[in-house]
XYZ file of C-alpha atoms in Angstrom:
171
model
C -32.562 12.193 -12.828
C -32.423 8.427 -12.736
C -35.510 6.625 -14.019
C -34.727 3.082 -13.048
C -31.947 1.119 -11.378
C -31.016 -2.402 -12.475
C -29.318 -4.195 -9.584
C -27.823 -7.613 -9.000
C -27.970 -9.466 -5.696
C -24.278 -10.319 -5.808
C -22.202 -7.404 -4.622
C -18.547 -7.468 -3.647
C -18.128 -7.011 0.085
C -21.732 -6.645 1.121
C -25.063 -8.203 0.504
C -27.255 -7.146 -2.374
C -30.225 -7.012 -0.007
C -28.442 -4.450 2.163
C -27.532 -2.414 -0.919
C -31.153 -2.545 -2.031
C -32.498 -1.410 1.341
C -30.013 1.490 1.439
C -30.877 2.536 -2.097
C -34.603 2.526 -1.363
C -34.002 4.534 1.849
C -31.895 7.119 0.037
C -34.152 7.383 -3.020
C -37.710 6.534 -2.056
C -39.853 6.077 -5.123
C -36.914 5.165 -7.343
C -37.886 1.937 -9.105
C -35.344 -0.863 -8.748
C -35.430 -3.999 -10.892
C -33.255 -6.824 -9.643
C -31.655 -8.766 -12.496
C -29.997 -11.802 -11.020
C -28.610 -15.211 -11.803
C -29.848 -16.398 -8.411
C -32.944 -18.525 -8.166
C -36.033 -16.359 -7.848
C -37.603 -18.932 -5.523
C -34.973 -18.046 -2.954
C -34.509 -14.338 -3.612
C -37.498 -12.709 -5.305
C -39.711 -12.337 -2.263
C -36.810 -11.018 -0.141
C -35.903 -8.517 -2.848
C -39.488 -7.267 -3.061
C -39.703 -7.002 0.732
C -36.462 -4.993 0.672
C -38.102 -2.520 -1.706
C -37.398 -3.740 -5.244
C -40.174 -3.198 -7.798
C -39.324 -6.341 -9.700
C -37.153 -9.429 -9.902
C -36.079 -11.156 -13.084
C -33.563 -13.901 -13.681
C -30.749 -13.185 -16.140
C -31.624 -16.234 -18.188
C -35.108 -14.810 -18.893
C -33.518 -12.934 -21.803
C -33.750 -9.469 -23.333
C -37.381 -9.426 -24.435
C -38.614 -10.368 -20.980
C -36.291 -7.793 -19.456
C -37.819 -5.066 -21.629
C -41.300 -6.258 -20.705
C -40.337 -6.109 -17.010
C -38.968 -2.567 -17.368
C -42.129 -1.423 -19.183
C -44.301 -2.961 -16.484
C -42.370 -1.194 -13.732
C -42.662 2.132 -15.565
C -46.416 1.598 -15.567
C -46.240 1.477 -11.788
C -46.637 -2.297 -11.526
C -44.444 -4.872 -9.858
C -42.733 -7.472 -12.054
C -42.052 -11.093 -11.196
C -42.077 -14.121 -13.480
C -45.421 -15.893 -14.022
C -44.163 -18.867 -11.973
C -43.147 -16.614 -9.075
C -46.343 -14.632 -9.317
C -48.403 -17.809 -8.908
C -46.338 -18.848 -5.894
C -46.637 -15.484 -4.175
C -50.397 -15.436 -4.719
C -50.636 -18.942 -3.291
C -48.759 -17.996 -0.171
C -50.866 -14.826 0.232
C -54.135 -16.662 -0.076
C -52.888 -19.073 2.573
C -53.327 -22.086 0.313
C -49.797 -23.208 1.035
C -47.980 -22.979 4.312
C -44.660 -21.200 4.000
C -42.940 -24.332 5.263
C -43.887 -26.153 2.084
C -41.472 -23.891 0.235
C -37.772 -23.900 0.901
C -36.809 -23.978 4.578
C -34.857 -20.785 3.902
C -38.176 -18.935 3.932
C -37.997 -19.196 7.721
C -34.669 -17.361 7.930
C -34.579 -13.601 8.352
C -32.599 -11.680 5.717
C -29.693 -11.346 8.163
C -29.697 -15.052 9.041
C -29.849 -15.936 5.364
C -26.863 -13.685 4.675
C -24.847 -15.296 7.489
C -25.808 -18.760 6.232
C -24.364 -17.864 2.813
C -21.144 -16.527 4.343
C -20.762 -19.740 6.369
C -21.162 -21.612 3.095
C -18.336 -19.558 1.606
C -16.062 -20.727 4.415
C -16.149 -17.608 6.587
C -15.666 -17.993 10.335
C -17.624 -16.167 13.023
C -15.029 -13.406 13.440
C -14.804 -12.748 9.691
C -18.585 -12.651 9.377
C -18.819 -10.267 12.342
C -16.254 -7.924 10.761
C -17.838 -8.002 7.315
C -21.346 -7.286 8.595
C -20.320 -4.907 11.364
C -21.767 -7.134 14.096
C -20.333 -8.495 17.337
C -19.192 -12.122 17.351
C -21.836 -12.740 20.027
C -24.561 -11.553 17.679
C -23.245 -13.767 14.894
C -23.265 -16.747 17.279
C -26.887 -16.035 18.188
C -27.774 -15.921 14.489
C -25.924 -19.195 13.889
C -27.878 -20.848 16.707
C -31.149 -19.584 15.205
C -30.175 -20.840 11.762
C -29.368 -24.293 13.160
C -32.715 -24.402 14.954
C -34.733 -23.222 11.944
C -33.018 -25.582 9.503
C -33.159 -28.415 12.027
C -29.378 -28.937 12.078
C -27.854 -30.569 15.137
C -24.358 -29.093 15.291
C -21.952 -26.605 13.722
C -20.233 -29.099 11.359
C -23.699 -30.045 10.087
C -24.524 -26.376 9.549
C -21.254 -25.761 7.693
C -21.721 -28.820 5.454
C -25.280 -27.791 4.650
C -24.266 -24.184 3.909
C -21.320 -25.189 1.710
C -23.505 -27.596 -0.277
C -26.128 -24.914 -0.748
C -23.620 -22.292 -1.905
C -22.211 -24.820 -4.408
C -25.661 -25.476 -5.893
C -26.238 -21.700 -6.217
C -22.971 -21.267 -8.087
C -24.280 -23.430 -10.912
C -27.671 -21.675 -11.146
C -27.010 -19.161 -13.880
């Protein structure tokens, strides 16, 4: 059988988080290590919540990747030392979640829609791609605006596009 799955968060056509959740549902107990170029500060905690056993950035290099795989085989969870410190801080309540990125407030679905907006997708396209009604997408958009403190749709689009552009360079 399969011992370990290495997955990326960037999947054609659907979100890596959805893929991860499906994989964990279909194969409970199968360890998944996410190897991604995306910033762990934004993605690691979501990936772990979705069922991954570890998250490592591509730039961490081969030796760290092997160390992560070994750690997962020992039944432990792997995140970078920096991420580990942050997660412990937020667990122990020393830092409010709001001190981190405002994206922490978005649900996985909202976060996904935010990214699609940033890639220039309209409500109807987003609805089709995610299998949602346009009404549902509009509700999500309204929630995103409220959570990120954005006044109007053009502001939301500008913010999303800028964010997607900064992610493109990370990695």
